[in-house]
XYZ file of C-alpha atoms in Angstrom:
281
model
C 30.693 -25.251 -0.958
C 32.227 -24.178 -4.467
C 32.451 -19.941 -4.937
C 30.004 -18.272 -7.516
C 31.207 -15.332 -8.160
C 35.141 -15.926 -9.107
C 37.229 -16.882 -11.503
C 37.872 -20.596 -11.562
C 39.491 -20.884 -14.566
C 36.302 -22.706 -16.348
C 32.997 -21.685 -16.383
C 30.866 -22.738 -13.712
C 28.363 -20.408 -12.761
C 24.551 -22.500 -13.029
C 21.279 -20.837 -14.189
C 20.203 -22.678 -10.690
C 22.754 -20.767 -8.767
C 22.063 -17.888 -10.718
C 18.085 -18.030 -9.928
C 19.394 -18.276 -5.969
C 21.006 -15.822 -5.955
C 18.200 -13.728 -7.942
C 15.459 -15.110 -5.596
C 17.670 -14.478 -2.312
C 17.898 -10.479 -3.399
C 14.592 -10.344 -4.946
C 12.144 -12.951 -3.556
C 10.498 -16.519 -4.849
C 7.773 -14.562 -7.297
C 7.722 -13.236 -10.183
C 8.600 -9.358 -10.628
C 9.007 -6.841 -13.572
C 11.978 -4.639 -12.907
C 11.796 -0.791 -12.470
C 13.811 -0.105 -15.963
C 12.840 0.411 -19.016
C 9.123 1.268 -20.583
C 8.494 -2.032 -17.841
C 7.366 -4.383 -20.583
C 4.038 -2.149 -21.710
C 1.744 -3.844 -23.656
C 0.955 -1.290 -26.353
C -2.490 -2.145 -28.659
C -1.314 -1.757 -32.515
C -4.504 -3.439 -34.249
C -7.072 -5.751 -32.991
C -4.582 -8.540 -34.349
C -1.250 -7.574 -32.550
C -0.050 -6.486 -29.263
C 3.182 -5.090 -28.950
C 5.617 -4.983 -25.305
C 7.664 -2.495 -25.043
C 11.368 -3.036 -23.564
C 11.612 -4.177 -19.979
C 13.112 -6.188 -17.931
C 11.030 -9.131 -16.028
C 12.612 -11.679 -13.560
C 10.480 -15.067 -12.812
C 11.381 -16.991 -10.286
C 14.429 -15.670 -9.928
C 15.335 -16.171 -13.962
C 15.856 -13.067 -15.567
C 14.428 -12.072 -19.518
C 14.491 -8.630 -21.099
C 13.605 -6.938 -24.140
C 16.102 -4.838 -25.242
C 15.527 -1.033 -24.848
C 13.967 0.938 -27.782
C 12.776 -2.447 -29.346
C 9.733 -4.655 -28.805
C 8.105 -7.910 -28.880
C 5.022 -8.474 -31.217
C 2.596 -10.973 -30.474
C -0.184 -11.718 -32.645
C -4.306 -11.975 -31.506
C -6.302 -14.051 -33.215
C -9.285 -12.773 -34.514
C -12.261 -12.347 -32.160
C -15.805 -13.260 -33.569
C -19.111 -11.159 -34.163
C -21.210 -11.779 -30.885
C -19.295 -13.289 -29.332
C -16.133 -12.133 -26.073
C -12.947 -13.893 -24.996
C -10.310 -13.793 -22.656
C -6.741 -14.230 -24.126
C -3.465 -14.362 -21.696
C -0.080 -13.083 -22.525
C 2.156 -15.169 -20.036
C 6.145 -15.241 -20.071
C 7.064 -18.880 -20.514
C 9.983 -20.757 -18.683
C 10.530 -23.759 -21.048
C 13.506 -26.428 -20.299
C 13.912 -28.870 -23.090
C 13.657 -32.258 -21.261
C 16.094 -33.779 -24.128
C 19.267 -31.389 -24.136
C 18.527 -28.949 -20.902
C 18.191 -25.624 -22.958
C 16.251 -23.316 -21.075
C 14.068 -20.321 -22.497
C 12.211 -17.430 -21.533
C 9.575 -16.151 -24.093
C 6.167 -14.406 -24.650
C 3.431 -16.683 -25.555
C -0.262 -16.163 -26.125
C -2.730 -18.493 -24.760
C -6.402 -18.452 -26.631
C -9.389 -18.322 -24.412
C -12.507 -19.934 -25.130
C -15.241 -17.629 -26.887
C -18.266 -17.043 -24.897
C -21.602 -14.783 -25.376
C -20.840 -13.555 -22.103
C -18.544 -14.026 -18.995
C -15.642 -15.710 -20.946
C -13.088 -17.264 -18.580
C -9.682 -16.619 -18.582
C -7.989 -19.645 -20.427
C -5.552 -22.041 -17.774
C -1.577 -21.720 -17.048
C 1.048 -23.742 -16.272
C 2.324 -22.290 -12.559
C 5.521 -24.598 -12.450
C 8.245 -24.388 -10.064
C 11.308 -23.667 -11.904
C 13.751 -23.990 -9.224
C 12.068 -27.720 -8.529
C 13.020 -28.941 -11.785
C 9.335 -28.710 -13.567
C 9.846 -28.085 -17.168
C 7.169 -25.223 -17.831
C 6.397 -22.153 -15.881
C 4.500 -19.599 -17.069
C 4.100 -15.604 -15.663
C 0.851 -14.008 -16.206
C 1.476 -11.038 -18.046
C -1.541 -9.709 -19.804
C -5.123 -10.321 -19.700
C -6.661 -9.195 -23.312
C -10.297 -8.311 -23.389
C -11.741 -9.320 -26.893
C -15.722 -7.957 -27.951
C -16.554 -9.191 -31.257
C -14.003 -8.126 -33.543
C -12.185 -5.614 -31.234
C -9.852 -5.792 -28.347
C -11.680 -3.435 -25.740
C -8.622 -3.512 -22.879
C -5.533 -4.801 -21.890
C -5.253 -5.990 -18.098
C -1.849 -5.653 -16.603
C -1.467 -8.695 -14.103
C 2.299 -8.413 -13.089
C 4.047 -5.953 -10.146
C 6.472 -4.184 -10.584
C 9.212 -4.209 -7.950
C 11.416 -1.324 -6.887
C 15.443 -1.248 -6.481
C 17.056 -1.375 -3.426
C 17.597 2.188 -3.684
C 13.751 2.662 -4.119
C 13.159 0.605 -0.956
C 15.987 2.679 0.887
C 14.149 5.758 0.416
C 10.850 4.251 1.240
C 12.104 2.998 4.662
C 13.816 6.365 5.086
C 10.668 8.084 4.277
C 8.740 6.053 7.060
C 11.239 6.377 9.412
C 11.395 10.009 9.494
C 7.423 9.994 9.288
C 7.487 8.300 12.147
C 10.406 10.580 13.701
C 7.950 13.497 13.228
C 4.656 11.603 15.077
C 6.975 10.806 17.799
C 8.350 14.159 17.842
C 4.423 15.554 17.935
C 3.136 13.109 20.615
C 6.286 12.140 22.880
C 5.157 14.237 25.714
C 1.255 13.541 25.346
C 1.236 10.214 27.656
C -2.496 10.268 28.817
C -5.495 10.969 26.749
C -9.447 10.802 26.802
C -12.774 11.630 25.518
C -16.018 11.610 26.605
C -19.525 13.836 27.126
C -20.152 15.175 30.282
C -24.025 16.964 31.261
C -23.375 19.850 33.837
C -25.913 22.463 35.360
C -25.429 26.195 33.558
C -26.408 29.747 35.315
C -27.200 31.990 33.118
C -23.935 33.294 32.349
C -21.336 33.225 29.558
C -19.381 29.742 31.554
C -19.960 26.824 33.234
C -17.669 24.837 35.188
C -17.243 21.360 33.945
C -14.133 19.601 35.792
C -12.126 20.099 38.521
C -8.509 19.018 39.105
C -9.436 16.164 41.438
C -12.078 14.898 38.582
C -9.523 14.729 36.033
C -6.981 12.934 38.054
C -9.319 10.463 38.375
C -10.282 9.569 35.473
C -7.051 9.899 33.792
C -5.198 7.530 36.722
C -2.668 10.487 37.557
C -2.464 12.579 40.900
C -1.242 16.010 39.586
C -3.405 16.947 36.487
C -3.271 21.015 36.616
C -3.343 23.661 33.965
C 0.589 23.606 33.334
C -0.091 19.862 31.928
C -3.041 19.784 30.599
C -5.574 20.921 27.695
C -9.230 20.643 28.167
C -11.185 21.286 24.354
C -14.657 21.349 24.682
C -18.150 21.462 22.348
C -21.754 21.705 22.990
C -22.754 18.494 22.791
C -26.439 19.340 21.812
C -27.376 22.617 20.503
C -30.770 21.870 20.970
C -31.322 22.113 24.438
C -28.573 25.422 25.152
C -28.033 27.869 21.987
C -24.674 28.766 23.363
C -21.760 27.866 21.166
C -18.897 26.627 23.459
C -15.687 28.977 22.237
C -13.257 27.398 23.994
C -12.118 26.355 27.546
C -10.944 28.363 30.817
C -8.833 27.166 33.615
C -9.629 29.190 36.941
C -9.698 28.170 40.679
C -8.505 24.245 39.683
C -11.154 23.766 37.542
C -11.714 23.870 33.713
C -14.911 25.872 32.602
C -16.521 25.765 29.564
C -16.892 29.585 27.736
C -19.820 31.048 25.590
C -20.052 33.274 22.947
C -23.151 34.601 24.946
C -25.427 33.492 28.420
C -26.566 30.428 28.396
C -29.798 29.719 29.474
C -30.128 28.518 33.184
C -30.585 24.555 32.871
C -28.869 21.855 31.685
C -25.792 21.549 28.975
C -24.031 18.721 27.505
C -20.230 19.366 27.080
C -18.230 16.866 24.675
C -14.523 16.937 25.567
C -10.854 15.706 24.983
C -8.881 15.869 27.710
C -4.753 15.630 26.841
C -2.372 14.984 29.727
C 1.253 15.611 29.094
C 2.603 15.770 32.908
C 5.132 13.137 32.507
C 8.303 14.537 30.515
C 6.463 17.612 29.761
C 8.427 20.156 27.343
C 8.726 23.574 27.860
C 9.170 25.803 25.151
C 10.740 29.249 25.725
């Protein structure tokens, strides 16, 4: 084993080691970091695109454009009546003779077509495996006739560890909030039931024993159960179900007026919190 971030009396840190550390922290993909202008593209003319400042990490290899500056890329003229898709890539290259490495922005020109032009191919490559060229797609440049009509971003912007920690904290808070709301609801069931109504402002829908059987419990009561009800067929019965009432060990649907004698469909949701119930004074 050899130390990386430590003084040894001589230069010893290699680019391969540095990339391995970055891959271990950020990931093995290719990303733009959340700093500066995040390498935003700006169409300056139909022959020039400016890439603003920012930092990228391409398979662990980092490169930047200095703050408040830009890199200028030349786009070859389009053709009247033709369409073309060019590709802007961040290209890693390693000189096979002397091992010198570079990471620069390049334009790969596409092939003109009257319709549906294809984006040009690029070299994927694997830097840590020793490939001499590896491209990171940055933007597709859409050209129609003589004009650049669109610049499509192709990279992913990745947040910092602080951003990630904040999102995890927010997620945990949301989960805790949901648990706090639902921790005492142990069973829930929904369905539809047809019952016989009289010319009255209510009708019995469930007894405690019926709810016990439906939920598989033994102690359902007005102290640990809530039943929500609606009129499931307004054409058959013109009444509106205004709520539910518990009376004499049974749940009743309550109406805004007397129902007509006959059948009524009641749609319902039953919430049971018999175990671990929370009492609020």
